[in-house]
Amino acid sequence: MVLMRRFDVAEAVRVVAEHRPPSLDQPAAFLRDRGLSRRKLPERLVVLPELPLGHTGKVCLPTVTRSAAMAGEA
């Protein structure tokens, strides 16, 4: 799983197992090409082994955010 983080906003995307995780430049270019303001582009990219799911089976965003924060401190 790849996590793009800017301040307190986290976006999670799943990377297909056969593919390598993108560099930060790849999603930033994708977003720029679609008109996203430069100041809203992600500042860092955190790769996690899998998406943490809650009891409902949905992605648990608080856990994703905590994991990204811990990865940023390492």
PDB file of C-alpha atoms in Angstrom:
ATOM      1  CA  MET A   1       0.000   0.000   0.000  1.00  0.00           C
ATOM      2  CA  VAL A   2       1.167   3.500  -0.753  1.00  0.00           C
ATOM      3  CA  LEU A   3       0.229   6.437   1.389  1.00  0.00           C
ATOM      4  CA  MET A   4       0.532  10.026   0.253  1.00  0.00           C
ATOM      5  CA  ARG A   5       0.412  12.506   3.073  1.00  0.00           C
ATOM      6  CA  ARG A   6       0.143  16.277   3.247  1.00  0.00           C
ATOM      7  CA  PHE A   7      -0.338  17.745   6.733  1.00  0.00           C
ATOM      8  CA  ASP A   8      -3.261  15.862   8.308  1.00  0.00           C
ATOM      9  CA  VAL A   9      -4.718  14.583   5.033  1.00  0.00           C
ATOM     10  CA  ALA A  10      -3.869  11.056   3.925  1.00  0.00           C
ATOM     11  CA  GLU A  11      -4.751   9.373   0.673  1.00  0.00           C
ATOM     12  CA  ALA A  12      -4.267   5.649   0.333  1.00  0.00           C
ATOM     13  CA  VAL A  13      -3.898   3.708  -2.880  1.00  0.00           C
ATOM     14  CA  ARG A  14      -3.268   0.020  -3.365  1.00  0.00           C
ATOM     15  CA  VAL A  15      -0.347  -1.078  -5.502  1.00  0.00           C
ATOM     16  CA  VAL A  16      -0.836  -4.293  -7.463  1.00  0.00           C
ATOM     17  CA  ALA A  17       1.614  -6.908  -6.198  1.00  0.00           C
ATOM     18  CA  GLU A  18       3.396  -7.285  -9.555  1.00  0.00           C
ATOM     19  CA  HIS A  19       4.201  -3.572  -9.694  1.00  0.00           C
ATOM     20  CA  ARG A  20       6.725  -1.475  -7.824  1.00  0.00           C
ATOM     21  CA  PRO A  21       5.432   1.349  -5.619  1.00  0.00           C
ATOM     22  CA  PRO A  22       5.519   4.707  -7.407  1.00  0.00           C
ATOM     23  CA  SER A  23       8.017   7.415  -6.592  1.00  0.00           C
ATOM     24  CA  LEU A  24       6.599  10.636  -5.164  1.00  0.00           C
ATOM     25  CA  ASP A  25       7.047  12.266  -8.590  1.00  0.00           C
ATOM     26  CA  GLN A  26       4.604   9.882 -10.289  1.00  0.00           C
ATOM     27  CA  PRO A  27       1.437  10.621  -8.281  1.00  0.00           C
ATOM     28  CA  ALA A  28       2.404  14.323  -8.090  1.00  0.00           C
ATOM     29  CA  ALA A  29       2.663  14.490 -11.895  1.00  0.00           C
ATOM     30  CA  PHE A  30      -0.662  12.648 -12.226  1.00  0.00           C
ATOM     31  CA  LEU A  31      -2.371  15.143  -9.907  1.00  0.00           C
ATOM     32  CA  ARG A  32      -0.688  18.171 -11.538  1.00  0.00           C
ATOM     33  CA  ASP A  33      -1.839  16.988 -14.983  1.00  0.00           C
ATOM     34  CA  ARG A  34      -5.389  16.982 -13.656  1.00  0.00           C
ATOM     35  CA  GLY A  35      -5.175  20.568 -12.444  1.00  0.00           C
ATOM     36  CA  LEU A  36      -4.411  20.158  -8.746  1.00  0.00           C
ATOM     37  CA  SER A  37      -2.748  23.227  -7.297  1.00  0.00           C
ATOM     38  CA  ARG A  38       0.972  22.826  -6.568  1.00  0.00           C
ATOM     39  CA  ARG A  39       0.429  23.710  -2.914  1.00  0.00           C
ATOM     40  CA  LYS A  40      -1.944  20.736  -2.557  1.00  0.00           C
ATOM     41  CA  LEU A  41       0.491  18.151  -3.927  1.00  0.00           C
ATOM     42  CA  PRO A  42       1.726  15.463  -1.528  1.00  0.00           C
ATOM     43  CA  GLU A  43       4.996  16.244   0.219  1.00  0.00           C
ATOM     44  CA  ARG A  44       5.999  12.685   0.999  1.00  0.00           C
ATOM     45  CA  LEU A  45       5.147   9.120   0.174  1.00  0.00           C
ATOM     46  CA  VAL A  46       4.968   6.316   2.721  1.00  0.00           C
ATOM     47  CA  VAL A  47       4.765   2.682   1.613  1.00  0.00           C
ATOM     48  CA  LEU A  48       2.972   0.295   3.971  1.00  0.00           C
ATOM     49  CA  PRO A  49       2.751  -3.486   3.492  1.00  0.00           C
ATOM     50  CA  GLU A  50      -1.057  -3.564   3.431  1.00  0.00           C
ATOM     51  CA  LEU A  51      -4.197  -1.507   3.991  1.00  0.00           C
ATOM     52  CA  PRO A  52      -5.325  -1.724   7.630  1.00  0.00           C
ATOM     53  CA  LEU A  53      -9.001  -2.605   7.728  1.00  0.00           C
ATOM     54  CA  GLY A  54     -11.523  -1.910  10.460  1.00  0.00           C
ATOM     55  CA  HIS A  55     -14.194  -4.314  11.696  1.00  0.00           C
ATOM     56  CA  THR A  56     -16.500  -3.279   8.821  1.00  0.00           C
ATOM     57  CA  GLY A  57     -13.906  -4.236   6.213  1.00  0.00           C
ATOM     58  CA  LYS A  58     -13.283  -0.622   5.203  1.00  0.00           C
ATOM     59  CA  VAL A  59      -9.880   1.064   5.296  1.00  0.00           C
ATOM     60  CA  CYS A  60      -9.255   2.357   8.831  1.00  0.00           C
ATOM     61  CA  LEU A  61      -8.040   5.912   8.171  1.00  0.00           C
ATOM     62  CA  PRO A  62      -6.972   6.617  11.781  1.00  0.00           C
ATOM     63  CA  THR A  63      -4.706   3.553  11.633  1.00  0.00           C
ATOM     64  CA  VAL A  64      -3.361   4.619   8.226  1.00  0.00           C
ATOM     65  CA  THR A  65      -2.642   8.102   9.561  1.00  0.00           C
ATOM     66  CA  ARG A  66      -0.898   6.711  12.674  1.00  0.00           C
ATOM     67  CA  SER A  67       1.166   4.326  10.540  1.00  0.00           C
ATOM     68  CA  ALA A  68       2.233   7.198   8.292  1.00  0.00           C
ATOM     69  CA  ALA A  69       3.159   9.347  11.273  1.00  0.00           C
ATOM     70  CA  MET A  70       5.237   6.526  12.752  1.00  0.00           C
ATOM     71  CA  ALA A  71       6.939   5.899   9.385  1.00  0.00           C
ATOM     72  CA  GLY A  72       7.747   9.595   9.144  1.00  0.00           C
ATOM     73  CA  GLU A  73       9.475   9.520  12.526  1.00  0.00           C
ATOM     74  CA  ALA A  74      11.717   6.589  11.576  1.00  0.00           C
TER      75      ALA A  74
END
